[in-house]
């Protein structure tokens, strides 16, 4: 794999709790993940990205980190993590892990030391303690300040169990430099930076103006970039949410992050004009910076694409979640197949969230008493939250736990998933899994990093060519459209009608 592997990589996101359970306790772990590495190699991905695998009380699915230099015992051990990295590398798969720099767990050694040390202590200067609370609101709902027994208040932009670090403190900078070295020294190839734009706080600003995209945050990542360049080909990927492409682009300057998630594309409705605009804006933002775009359809925080594309409103907005809104899953399935070919044909890197390749829908009917996302209680039990896209994967068999493990999964799996297991789809030439395998194989030879050239088409059709000569057409209109002259059909997301491309269908031509 070339040294710039990340520029055109297909990266598979693993949510460890829900990927594969190796010890039968109903929770995914490193043993399960290691056993499924051949599946990922066969799928054809270049890298795997893991959401946090550190020791955590799991108040927010692992994003409340208690120790950045160890592994959550539920998942395994540090030795197992090192074996996983080595085994992934043997299969030609790079490893990317999460780092969460905005906050820690309230169970971390630093925060417990701060509580014990009391007001005015050096330990409390690592966090934001105040004698009076501010008026900021938590991103998860409710106030962003919580009082401790001695009367002071601490800041948490997310759950109360996630106290925010004070990034004006040099100790915080040094701590994270040490954490980055710890994992780079163990062979990790990349770091995905959680909530990358909210580290620096200005308490004179409003909510969220006082903590979003403060100028000093870029100094943090310049320091990280210098550190990464001491190693061979290590990368940073930012979780940066901005509708403003100019602000987004600042994080991709040559001395900051290597790439960042393209949430604008993820949030787009299934609409030709909106998608074309997103693609054009993305390319216009990235090309001058020399940074490769990324294309993302879903992740562990977003309603699954099969369900989303089957709704009347197919866009996505974190601030206006539509959990439980009815969806035409047959329509969403057809559109998600077309969207997969679109995303994989575009220049740059592509992310695949676990289960996307199986065509899994969102699970909207999880009983309230079984939900574990803090959004659920923090919203007064009005927002179901993200559990519906985190249900454990179905691997094999005709009933739960579908080969996920031998114990009862931590979230219930729908009985109807017996038709969506990896085993059931492996030999089905028309399955979503087969489509992904075939597309990823073609992508390795013909696609990845580069540019695109738009072709003349009707407004409802996206049509472009790549340097390899591959042409991608996606029909988002209500009527079939004529295929352009071509020698062969490489792959189609659904059956063609002679020389016509049906609605909600994509095709790759050569």
CSV table of C-alpha atoms in Angstrom, one decimal:
chain,number,residue,atom,x,y,z
A,1,UNK,CA,0.0,0.0,0.0
A,2,UNK,CA,1.5,3.4,-0.9
A,3,UNK,CA,2.6,5.8,1.8
A,4,UNK,CA,-0.3,8.0,1.0
A,5,UNK,CA,-2.8,5.1,1.6
A,6,UNK,CA,-5.2,7.4,3.4
A,7,UNK,CA,-5.8,9.7,0.4
A,8,UNK,CA,-8.1,7.1,-1.3
A,9,UNK,CA,-8.7,4.5,1.4
A,10,UNK,CA,-11.9,2.6,2.1
A,11,UNK,CA,-12.1,2.8,5.9
A,12,UNK,CA,-14.5,0.5,7.9
A,13,UNK,CA,-15.8,1.9,11.2
A,14,UNK,CA,-16.1,-0.6,14.1
A,15,UNK,CA,-18.2,0.2,17.1
A,16,UNK,CA,-16.6,-2.4,19.3
A,17,UNK,CA,-19.5,-3.1,21.7
A,18,UNK,CA,-21.6,-4.1,18.7
A,19,UNK,CA,-19.2,-5.8,16.2
A,20,UNK,CA,-18.5,-9.3,17.5
A,21,UNK,CA,-18.5,-10.9,21.0
A,22,UNK,CA,-15.7,-13.3,21.6
A,23,UNK,CA,-16.4,-14.3,25.3
A,24,UNK,CA,-20.1,-14.7,25.4
A,25,UNK,CA,-21.0,-11.8,27.7
A,26,UNK,CA,-23.2,-10.1,25.1
A,27,UNK,CA,-20.8,-7.2,24.5
A,28,UNK,CA,-18.4,-7.0,21.5
A,29,UNK,CA,-14.7,-7.2,22.3
A,30,UNK,CA,-11.2,-7.5,20.8
A,31,UNK,CA,-11.4,-11.3,20.7
A,32,UNK,CA,-14.5,-11.0,18.5
A,33,UNK,CA,-13.0,-8.3,16.4
A,34,UNK,CA,-9.8,-10.3,15.8
A,35,UNK,CA,-11.8,-13.4,14.8
A,36,UNK,CA,-13.6,-11.3,12.1
A,37,UNK,CA,-10.5,-9.7,10.6
A,38,UNK,CA,-10.6,-12.1,7.7
A,39,UNK,CA,-14.1,-10.9,7.0
A,40,UNK,CA,-12.9,-7.3,6.7
A,41,UNK,CA,-10.0,-8.4,4.5
A,42,UNK,CA,-12.4,-10.3,2.3
A,43,UNK,CA,-14.7,-7.3,2.2
A,44,UNK,CA,-11.8,-5.3,0.7
A,45,UNK,CA,-11.3,-2.4,3.1
A,46,UNK,CA,-7.9,-0.6,3.5
A,47,UNK,CA,-8.3,0.4,7.1
A,48,UNK,CA,-10.4,0.0,10.2
A,49,UNK,CA,-11.4,2.8,12.5
A,50,UNK,CA,-12.4,1.9,16.1
A,51,UNK,CA,-14.5,4.1,18.3
A,52,UNK,CA,-13.0,4.4,21.9
A,53,UNK,CA,-11.7,1.2,23.3
A,54,UNK,CA,-10.3,2.7,26.5
A,55,UNK,CA,-11.4,1.9,30.1
A,56,UNK,CA,-14.7,3.7,30.6
A,57,UNK,CA,-17.8,3.6,32.8
A,58,UNK,CA,-19.7,3.8,29.5
A,59,UNK,CA,-21.8,6.8,30.4
A,60,UNK,CA,-21.5,7.7,26.8
A,61,UNK,CA,-20.6,4.5,24.9
A,62,UNK,CA,-16.9,4.8,25.7
A,63,UNK,CA,-16.5,8.5,24.9
A,64,UNK,CA,-16.1,9.1,28.7
A,65,UNK,CA,-12.5,7.9,28.8
A,66,UNK,CA,-11.0,7.0,32.2
A,67,UNK,CA,-7.5,6.0,31.0
A,68,UNK,CA,-6.1,6.8,27.5
A,69,UNK,CA,-3.3,4.3,27.9
A,70,UNK,CA,-5.2,1.1,28.4
A,71,UNK,CA,-8.1,-1.0,27.1
A,72,UNK,CA,-11.6,-1.3,28.6
A,73,UNK,CA,-11.6,-4.7,30.4
A,74,UNK,CA,-14.9,-5.6,28.8
A,75,UNK,CA,-13.1,-5.4,25.4
A,76,UNK,CA,-9.9,-7.2,26.5
A,77,UNK,CA,-6.3,-6.2,27.3
A,78,UNK,CA,-3.6,-3.9,26.0
A,79,UNK,CA,-1.8,-7.0,24.9
A,80,UNK,CA,-4.8,-8.1,22.9
A,81,UNK,CA,-4.9,-4.6,21.3
A,82,UNK,CA,-1.3,-4.9,20.3
A,83,UNK,CA,-2.0,-8.3,18.8
A,84,UNK,CA,-5.0,-6.9,16.9
A,85,UNK,CA,-2.9,-4.1,15.4
A,86,UNK,CA,-0.2,-6.6,14.3
A,87,UNK,CA,-2.8,-9.0,12.8
A,88,UNK,CA,-4.6,-6.3,11.0
A,89,UNK,CA,-1.3,-5.2,9.5
A,90,UNK,CA,-0.5,-8.7,8.4
A,91,UNK,CA,-3.7,-8.6,6.4
A,92,UNK,CA,-2.9,-5.3,4.9
A,93,UNK,CA,-5.4,-3.3,7.0
A,94,UNK,CA,-4.4,-0.1,8.7
A,95,UNK,CA,-5.6,0.8,12.2
A,96,UNK,CA,-7.2,4.1,13.2
A,97,UNK,CA,-8.4,4.8,16.8
A,98,UNK,CA,-10.3,7.5,18.5
A,99,UNK,CA,-8.9,10.1,20.8
A,100,UNK,CA,-11.3,12.3,22.8
A,101,UNK,CA,-9.5,15.5,23.7
A,102,UNK,CA,-12.4,17.7,24.8
A,103,UNK,CA,-13.3,15.7,27.9
A,104,UNK,CA,-12.5,12.7,30.1
A,105,UNK,CA,-14.5,10.5,32.4
A,106,UNK,CA,-15.4,11.8,35.9
A,107,UNK,CA,-13.8,8.5,37.0
A,108,UNK,CA,-10.4,9.4,35.6
A,109,UNK,CA,-7.5,9.7,37.9
A,110,UNK,CA,-7.1,13.4,37.0
A,111,UNK,CA,-10.7,14.3,37.8
A,112,UNK,CA,-10.8,12.3,41.0
A,113,UNK,CA,-7.6,14.1,42.0
A,114,UNK,CA,-9.3,17.4,41.2
A,115,UNK,CA,-12.3,16.6,43.4
A,116,UNK,CA,-10.1,15.6,46.3
A,117,UNK,CA,-7.7,18.5,46.0
A,118,UNK,CA,-10.4,21.1,46.3
A,119,UNK,CA,-11.0,24.7,45.0
A,120,UNK,CA,-7.9,26.6,43.8
A,121,UNK,CA,-5.8,23.5,43.4
A,122,UNK,CA,-3.5,22.8,40.5
A,123,UNK,CA,-5.4,19.6,39.8
A,124,UNK,CA,-8.6,21.6,39.3
A,125,UNK,CA,-6.8,23.8,36.8
A,126,UNK,CA,-6.8,20.9,34.3
A,127,UNK,CA,-10.6,21.3,34.1
A,128,UNK,CA,-13.1,24.2,34.2
A,129,UNK,CA,-14.2,24.7,37.8
A,130,UNK,CA,-16.1,27.8,38.8
A,131,UNK,CA,-17.7,29.2,42.0
A,132,UNK,CA,-20.8,30.0,40.0
A,133,UNK,CA,-22.3,28.1,37.0
A,134,UNK,CA,-22.5,29.6,33.6
A,135,UNK,CA,-25.6,29.4,31.4
A,136,UNK,CA,-24.3,27.2,28.7
A,137,UNK,CA,-26.4,24.2,27.7
A,138,UNK,CA,-25.1,20.6,27.3
A,139,UNK,CA,-25.1,19.2,23.8
A,140,UNK,CA,-26.9,16.2,25.3
A,141,UNK,CA,-29.6,18.5,26.9
A,142,UNK,CA,-29.9,20.2,30.2
A,143,UNK,CA,-27.3,22.5,31.8
A,144,UNK,CA,-23.6,22.2,31.0
A,145,UNK,CA,-22.5,22.8,34.6
A,146,UNK,CA,-22.7,20.4,37.5
A,147,UNK,CA,-22.0,21.2,41.2
A,148,UNK,CA,-19.6,19.1,43.3
A,149,UNK,CA,-20.0,18.6,47.1
A,150,UNK,CA,-17.7,21.6,48.0
A,151,UNK,CA,-19.9,24.0,46.1
A,152,UNK,CA,-17.9,24.6,43.0
A,153,UNK,CA,-19.3,23.8,39.5
A,154,UNK,CA,-17.5,22.1,36.6
A,155,UNK,CA,-18.2,22.4,32.8
A,156,UNK,CA,-19.3,19.4,30.7
A,157,UNK,CA,-20.4,20.1,27.1
A,158,UNK,CA,-21.8,16.6,27.0
A,159,UNK,CA,-22.9,14.4,29.9
A,160,UNK,CA,-22.1,15.3,33.6
A,161,UNK,CA,-19.8,12.2,33.6
A,162,UNK,CA,-17.6,13.9,30.9
A,163,UNK,CA,-15.8,16.9,32.5
A,164,UNK,CA,-14.2,19.2,29.9
A,165,UNK,CA,-10.4,19.7,29.9
A,166,UNK,CA,-9.0,23.2,30.2
A,167,UNK,CA,-6.9,23.6,27.1
A,168,UNK,CA,-5.2,26.8,28.4
A,169,UNK,CA,-3.3,24.5,30.8
A,170,UNK,CA,0.1,23.3,29.4
A,171,UNK,CA,-0.3,20.0,31.4
A,172,UNK,CA,-3.3,19.1,29.2
A,173,UNK,CA,-1.3,19.7,26.0
A,174,UNK,CA,1.6,17.5,27.3
A,175,UNK,CA,-0.8,14.8,28.4
A,176,UNK,CA,-2.3,14.4,24.9
A,177,UNK,CA,1.1,14.6,23.2
A,178,UNK,CA,2.1,11.7,25.5
A,179,UNK,CA,-1.1,9.8,24.6
A,180,UNK,CA,-0.5,10.2,20.9
A,181,UNK,CA,3.1,8.9,21.2
A,182,UNK,CA,1.9,5.9,23.3
A,183,UNK,CA,-0.4,4.7,20.5
A,184,UNK,CA,1.8,5.7,17.5
A,185,UNK,CA,4.6,3.7,19.2
A,186,UNK,CA,2.3,0.7,19.2
A,187,UNK,CA,1.7,0.8,15.5
A,188,UNK,CA,-1.5,2.7,15.3
A,189,UNK,CA,-1.7,4.3,11.8
A,190,UNK,CA,-4.1,7.1,12.4
A,191,UNK,CA,-6.1,9.1,15.0
A,192,UNK,CA,-9.7,10.2,14.6
A,193,UNK,CA,-10.2,13.3,16.7
A,194,UNK,CA,-13.6,13.4,18.4
A,195,UNK,CA,-15.5,16.7,18.7
A,196,UNK,CA,-12.4,18.4,17.3
A,197,UNK,CA,-13.7,22.0,17.1
A,198,UNK,CA,-14.9,22.5,20.7
A,199,UNK,CA,-11.7,22.2,22.8
A,200,UNK,CA,-11.1,25.9,23.4
A,201,UNK,CA,-13.6,27.9,25.5
A,202,UNK,CA,-14.4,31.7,25.5
A,203,UNK,CA,-16.7,32.3,28.4
A,204,UNK,CA,-17.7,35.7,27.1
A,205,UNK,CA,-19.2,34.0,24.0
A,206,UNK,CA,-22.7,32.7,23.8
A,207,UNK,CA,-23.9,29.2,23.6
A,208,UNK,CA,-22.4,27.6,21.4
A,209,UNK,CA,-20.3,30.6,20.1
A,210,UNK,CA,-18.1,30.4,23.1
A,211,UNK,CA,-16.9,26.9,22.5
A,212,UNK,CA,-17.1,26.3,18.8
A,213,UNK,CA,-14.2,26.9,16.5
A,214,UNK,CA,-12.2,29.3,18.7
A,215,UNK,CA,-9.0,30.4,16.9
A,216,UNK,CA,-6.7,28.9,19.4
A,217,UNK,CA,-7.9,25.4,18.6
A,218,UNK,CA,-5.8,25.4,15.5
A,219,UNK,CA,-2.7,25.8,17.5
A,220,UNK,CA,-3.5,22.5,19.3
A,221,UNK,CA,-3.6,20.6,16.0
A,222,UNK,CA,-0.5,22.3,14.6
A,223,UNK,CA,1.3,20.9,17.6
A,224,UNK,CA,-0.2,17.4,17.0
A,225,UNK,CA,0.8,17.5,13.3
A,226,UNK,CA,4.4,18.3,14.1
A,227,UNK,CA,4.4,15.3,16.5
A,228,UNK,CA,2.9,13.0,13.8
A,229,UNK,CA,5.5,14.0,11.3
A,230,UNK,CA,8.1,12.4,13.6
A,231,UNK,CA,6.6,9.1,12.6
A,232,UNK,CA,6.2,7.4,9.2
A,233,UNK,CA,2.8,8.2,7.6
A,234,UNK,CA,0.6,8.7,10.6
A,235,UNK,CA,-2.5,10.7,10.1
A,236,UNK,CA,-5.2,12.7,11.8
A,237,UNK,CA,-8.9,12.7,10.9
A,238,UNK,CA,-11.1,15.4,12.3
A,239,UNK,CA,-14.7,15.2,13.4
A,240,UNK,CA,-15.6,18.7,12.4
A,241,UNK,CA,-19.2,19.8,11.8
A,242,UNK,CA,-19.6,23.0,9.9
A,243,UNK,CA,-22.1,24.1,7.3
A,244,UNK,CA,-19.5,26.8,6.4
A,245,UNK,CA,-17.0,25.2,4.1
A,246,UNK,CA,-14.5,28.0,4.6
A,247,UNK,CA,-14.4,27.3,8.4
A,248,UNK,CA,-14.2,23.6,7.7
A,249,UNK,CA,-11.2,24.1,5.4
A,250,UNK,CA,-9.1,25.8,8.1
A,251,UNK,CA,-8.7,22.4,9.8
A,252,UNK,CA,-7.3,20.9,6.6
A,253,UNK,CA,-4.4,23.4,6.1
A,254,UNK,CA,-1.1,21.6,5.4
A,255,UNK,CA,0.1,22.0,9.0
A,256,UNK,CA,-3.1,20.7,10.7
A,257,UNK,CA,-5.3,17.7,10.0
A,258,UNK,CA,-4.8,15.3,7.1
A,259,UNK,CA,-8.5,14.8,6.4
A,260,UNK,CA,-11.9,15.4,8.1
A,261,UNK,CA,-15.3,13.8,7.9
A,262,UNK,CA,-17.5,15.3,5.2
A,263,UNK,CA,-20.8,15.6,7.2
A,264,UNK,CA,-22.3,18.0,4.6
A,265,UNK,CA,-22.5,15.0,2.2
A,266,UNK,CA,-23.9,12.7,5.0
A,267,UNK,CA,-26.6,15.2,5.8
A,268,UNK,CA,-27.7,15.8,2.2
A,269,UNK,CA,-31.2,14.7,1.2
A,270,UNK,CA,-31.6,12.2,-1.6
A,271,UNK,CA,-31.8,15.0,-4.1
A,272,UNK,CA,-29.7,15.5,-7.2
A,273,UNK,CA,-29.2,19.2,-6.8
A,274,UNK,CA,-28.3,19.0,-3.2
A,275,UNK,CA,-25.8,16.2,-3.7
A,276,UNK,CA,-24.2,17.8,-6.7
A,277,UNK,CA,-23.8,21.1,-4.7
A,278,UNK,CA,-22.3,19.2,-1.8
A,279,UNK,CA,-19.8,17.3,-4.1
A,280,UNK,CA,-18.8,20.5,-5.9
A,281,UNK,CA,-18.4,22.5,-2.7
A,282,UNK,CA,-16.3,19.6,-1.2
A,283,UNK,CA,-14.0,19.4,-4.2
A,284,UNK,CA,-13.7,23.2,-4.3
A,285,UNK,CA,-12.7,23.2,-0.6
A,286,UNK,CA,-10.2,20.4,-0.7
A,287,UNK,CA,-8.4,20.7,-4.0
A,288,UNK,CA,-6.6,24.1,-3.2
A,289,UNK,CA,-5.4,22.6,0.1
A,290,UNK,CA,-4.2,19.4,-1.4
A,291,UNK,CA,-6.4,17.5,1.0
A,292,UNK,CA,-8.4,14.4,-0.1
A,293,UNK,CA,-12.2,14.6,0.5
A,294,UNK,CA,-14.0,12.0,2.5
A,295,UNK,CA,-17.4,10.6,1.8
A,296,UNK,CA,-19.6,9.3,4.6
A,297,UNK,CA,-23.1,8.0,4.5
A,298,UNK,CA,-23.6,7.0,8.2
A,299,UNK,CA,-21.9,6.4,11.5
A,300,UNK,CA,-22.5,5.4,15.1
A,301,UNK,CA,-24.3,8.8,15.8
A,302,UNK,CA,-26.7,8.9,12.8
A,303,UNK,CA,-29.8,7.0,11.8
A,304,UNK,CA,-28.9,4.2,9.4
A,305,UNK,CA,-29.0,5.2,5.8
A,306,UNK,CA,-31.5,2.5,4.7
A,307,UNK,CA,-34.0,4.0,7.1
A,308,UNK,CA,-33.1,7.6,6.4
A,309,UNK,CA,-33.4,7.3,2.7
A,310,UNK,CA,-36.8,5.7,3.1
A,311,UNK,CA,-38.3,8.7,4.9
A,312,UNK,CA,-40.2,11.5,3.3
A,313,UNK,CA,-37.5,13.9,4.5
A,314,UNK,CA,-34.2,12.2,3.7
A,315,UNK,CA,-31.8,14.8,5.1
A,316,UNK,CA,-30.1,14.6,8.4
A,317,UNK,CA,-29.8,17.1,11.2
A,318,UNK,CA,-28.4,16.3,14.6
A,319,UNK,CA,-30.3,19.2,16.1
A,320,UNK,CA,-33.6,17.9,14.8
A,321,UNK,CA,-33.5,14.2,15.1
A,322,UNK,CA,-36.4,12.3,13.6
A,323,UNK,CA,-36.1,9.0,15.6
A,324,UNK,CA,-39.0,6.7,14.9
A,325,UNK,CA,-40.3,8.5,11.8
A,326,UNK,CA,-41.9,5.9,9.5
A,327,UNK,CA,-39.8,4.8,6.6
A,328,UNK,CA,-40.3,2.8,3.4
A,329,UNK,CA,-37.4,0.4,3.9
A,330,UNK,CA,-37.7,-1.1,0.4
A,331,UNK,CA,-37.2,2.4,-1.1
A,332,UNK,CA,-34.5,3.2,1.4
A,333,UNK,CA,-32.7,0.0,0.5
A,334,UNK,CA,-32.7,0.7,-3.2
A,335,UNK,CA,-31.5,4.3,-2.7
A,336,UNK,CA,-28.8,3.2,-0.2
A,337,UNK,CA,-27.4,0.8,-2.8
A,338,UNK,CA,-27.2,3.6,-5.3
A,339,UNK,CA,-25.7,6.0,-2.7
A,340,UNK,CA,-23.0,3.4,-1.9
A,341,UNK,CA,-21.8,3.4,-5.6
A,342,UNK,CA,-21.9,7.2,-5.7
A,343,UNK,CA,-19.8,7.5,-2.5
A,344,UNK,CA,-17.3,4.9,-3.6
A,345,UNK,CA,-16.9,6.5,-7.1
A,346,UNK,CA,-16.0,10.0,-5.8
A,347,UNK,CA,-12.4,11.1,-5.4
A,348,UNK,CA,-10.8,10.6,-2.0
A,349,UNK,CA,-11.5,8.3,0.9
A,350,UNK,CA,-14.8,6.6,1.8
A,351,UNK,CA,-16.1,5.4,5.2
A,352,UNK,CA,-18.3,2.4,5.7
A,353,UNK,CA,-20.1,2.1,9.1
A,354,UNK,CA,-20.4,-1.5,10.3
A,355,UNK,CA,-23.6,-3.1,9.0
A,356,UNK,CA,-23.9,-0.6,6.2
A,357,UNK,CA,-22.5,-3.3,3.9
A,358,UNK,CA,-25.3,-5.6,5.1
A,359,UNK,CA,-28.1,-3.1,4.4
A,360,UNK,CA,-29.2,-2.9,8.1
A,361,UNK,CA,-32.0,-0.5,8.9
A,362,UNK,CA,-32.3,1.6,12.0
A,363,UNK,CA,-33.9,-0.3,15.0
A,364,UNK,CA,-36.6,2.2,16.2
A,365,UNK,CA,-38.5,-0.1,18.5
A,366,UNK,CA,-36.0,-0.7,21.3
A,367,UNK,CA,-37.9,-0.7,24.6
A,368,UNK,CA,-37.2,2.4,26.7
A,369,UNK,CA,-36.0,0.3,29.6
A,370,UNK,CA,-33.3,-1.2,27.4
A,371,UNK,CA,-32.0,2.0,25.9
A,372,UNK,CA,-28.5,3.0,27.0
A,373,UNK,CA,-27.8,6.3,25.2
A,374,UNK,CA,-27.5,9.2,27.7
A,375,UNK,CA,-29.6,11.3,25.2
A,376,UNK,CA,-32.6,9.3,26.3
A,377,UNK,CA,-32.7,10.2,30.1
A,378,UNK,CA,-31.1,13.6,29.5
A,379,UNK,CA,-33.9,14.6,27.2
A,380,UNK,CA,-36.5,13.6,29.7
A,381,UNK,CA,-37.2,10.4,27.8
A,382,UNK,CA,-38.3,12.2,24.7
A,383,UNK,CA,-35.3,11.6,22.3
A,384,UNK,CA,-34.5,7.9,21.9
A,385,UNK,CA,-31.0,8.7,20.8
A,386,UNK,CA,-28.4,6.6,18.9
A,387,UNK,CA,-29.0,3.1,20.2
A,388,UNK,CA,-30.9,2.2,17.0
A,389,UNK,CA,-27.8,2.4,14.8
A,390,UNK,CA,-25.7,0.6,17.4
A,391,UNK,CA,-27.5,-2.7,17.6
A,392,UNK,CA,-25.1,-5.7,17.5
A,393,UNK,CA,-24.3,-7.1,14.0
A,394,UNK,CA,-26.0,-10.3,12.7
A,395,UNK,CA,-23.4,-12.7,11.5
A,396,UNK,CA,-25.1,-16.0,11.0
A,397,UNK,CA,-28.0,-18.3,11.9
A,398,UNK,CA,-31.8,-17.9,12.0
A,399,UNK,CA,-32.4,-16.2,15.3
A,400,UNK,CA,-30.7,-13.9,17.8
A,401,UNK,CA,-27.9,-13.5,18.7
A,402,UNK,CA,-27.2,-14.3,15.0
A,403,UNK,CA,-23.6,-15.4,15.6
A,404,UNK,CA,-22.7,-12.2,17.4
A,405,UNK,CA,-21.7,-14.3,20.4
A,406,UNK,CA,-23.2,-16.9,22.7
A,407,UNK,CA,-24.8,-14.6,25.2
A,408,UNK,CA,-27.7,-12.2,24.9
A,409,UNK,CA,-26.6,-9.0,23.1
A,410,UNK,CA,-26.5,-5.8,25.0
A,411,UNK,CA,-29.1,-4.4,22.7
A,412,UNK,CA,-31.9,-6.6,21.2
A,413,UNK,CA,-31.6,-7.6,17.6
A,414,UNK,CA,-34.8,-7.7,15.4
A,415,UNK,CA,-35.9,-11.2,14.4
A,416,UNK,CA,-36.2,-10.1,10.8
A,417,UNK,CA,-32.4,-9.7,10.6
A,418,UNK,CA,-32.2,-13.5,9.9
A,419,UNK,CA,-32.3,-12.5,6.2
A,420,UNK,CA,-29.6,-9.9,6.6
A,421,UNK,CA,-26.8,-11.9,8.2
A,422,UNK,CA,-23.4,-11.9,6.6
A,423,UNK,CA,-23.7,-15.7,6.2
A,424,UNK,CA,-27.1,-15.3,4.3
A,425,UNK,CA,-25.7,-12.6,2.1
A,426,UNK,CA,-22.3,-14.1,1.3
A,427,UNK,CA,-23.6,-16.4,-1.5
A,428,UNK,CA,-26.3,-14.1,-2.8
A,429,UNK,CA,-25.2,-12.4,-5.9
A,430,UNK,CA,-27.8,-9.7,-5.4
A,431,UNK,CA,-27.2,-8.9,-1.8
A,432,UNK,CA,-25.9,-5.7,-0.4
A,433,UNK,CA,-22.8,-7.5,0.9
A,434,UNK,CA,-22.0,-8.7,-2.6
A,435,UNK,CA,-22.5,-5.2,-4.0
A,436,UNK,CA,-20.0,-3.8,-1.5
A,437,UNK,CA,-17.4,-6.5,-2.1
A,438,UNK,CA,-17.6,-6.0,-5.8
A,439,UNK,CA,-17.6,-2.3,-5.7
A,440,UNK,CA,-14.6,-2.2,-3.3
A,441,UNK,CA,-12.6,-4.6,-5.6
A,442,UNK,CA,-13.3,-2.3,-8.6
A,443,UNK,CA,-12.5,0.7,-6.5
A,444,UNK,CA,-9.1,-0.6,-5.6
A,445,UNK,CA,-8.1,-0.8,-9.3
A,446,UNK,CA,-9.9,2.2,-10.8
A,447,UNK,CA,-10.9,4.8,-8.2
A,448,UNK,CA,-9.7,6.4,-4.9
A,449,UNK,CA,-7.8,9.6,-4.8
A,450,UNK,CA,-8.0,12.1,-7.7
A,451,UNK,CA,-10.5,14.4,-9.4
A,452,UNK,CA,-13.7,14.0,-11.4
A,453,UNK,CA,-15.1,15.5,-14.6
A,454,UNK,CA,-18.8,16.2,-14.7
A,455,UNK,CA,-20.8,15.1,-17.8
A,456,UNK,CA,-23.8,16.7,-19.3
A,457,UNK,CA,-26.9,15.3,-17.9
A,458,UNK,CA,-30.5,16.1,-17.0
A,459,UNK,CA,-30.9,17.9,-13.6
A,460,UNK,CA,-32.1,14.7,-11.9
A,461,UNK,CA,-29.0,12.7,-12.9
A,462,UNK,CA,-25.5,12.8,-11.4
A,463,UNK,CA,-22.9,11.9,-14.1
A,464,UNK,CA,-19.2,12.1,-14.0
A,465,UNK,CA,-16.0,10.3,-15.1
A,466,UNK,CA,-12.8,9.5,-13.3
A,467,UNK,CA,-9.2,9.4,-14.5
A,468,UNK,CA,-9.4,5.7,-15.0
A,469,UNK,CA,-12.2,6.0,-17.6
A,470,UNK,CA,-14.9,4.8,-15.2
A,471,UNK,CA,-18.2,6.7,-15.6
A,472,UNK,CA,-20.6,6.9,-12.7
A,473,UNK,CA,-24.3,7.7,-13.3
A,474,UNK,CA,-26.9,8.0,-10.5
A,475,UNK,CA,-30.6,8.5,-11.5
A,476,UNK,CA,-32.5,10.4,-8.7
A,477,UNK,CA,-35.4,11.3,-11.0
A,478,UNK,CA,-38.8,9.7,-11.4
A,479,UNK,CA,-38.2,8.3,-14.9
A,480,UNK,CA,-35.6,6.0,-16.4
A,481,UNK,CA,-32.7,7.7,-18.4
A,482,UNK,CA,-30.7,6.5,-21.3
A,483,UNK,CA,-27.2,5.2,-20.7
A,484,UNK,CA,-24.4,7.1,-22.5
A,485,UNK,CA,-22.2,5.2,-25.0
A,486,UNK,CA,-20.0,2.6,-23.2
A,487,UNK,CA,-18.2,-0.6,-23.7
A,488,UNK,CA,-19.2,-2.5,-20.6
A,489,UNK,CA,-21.3,-2.3,-17.5
A,490,UNK,CA,-18.9,-2.8,-14.6
A,491,UNK,CA,-21.5,-2.7,-11.8
A,492,UNK,CA,-25.1,-1.5,-11.2
A,493,UNK,CA,-26.9,-1.0,-7.9
A,494,UNK,CA,-30.0,-2.6,-9.3
A,495,UNK,CA,-31.3,-4.2,-12.5
A,496,UNK,CA,-31.0,-2.1,-15.7
A,497,UNK,CA,-33.9,-1.8,-18.1
A,498,UNK,CA,-32.0,-2.6,-21.4
A,499,UNK,CA,-30.0,0.5,-22.1
A,500,UNK,CA,-31.9,2.6,-19.5
A,501,UNK,CA,-31.0,3.4,-15.9
A,502,UNK,CA,-34.1,3.1,-13.6
A,503,UNK,CA,-34.9,5.6,-10.9
A,504,UNK,CA,-32.9,5.4,-7.6
A,505,UNK,CA,-30.2,3.4,-9.3
A,506,UNK,CA,-26.5,3.9,-10.0
A,507,UNK,CA,-24.2,2.3,-12.5
A,508,UNK,CA,-20.5,2.2,-13.2
A,509,UNK,CA,-19.6,2.1,-16.9
A,510,UNK,CA,-16.3,1.7,-18.8
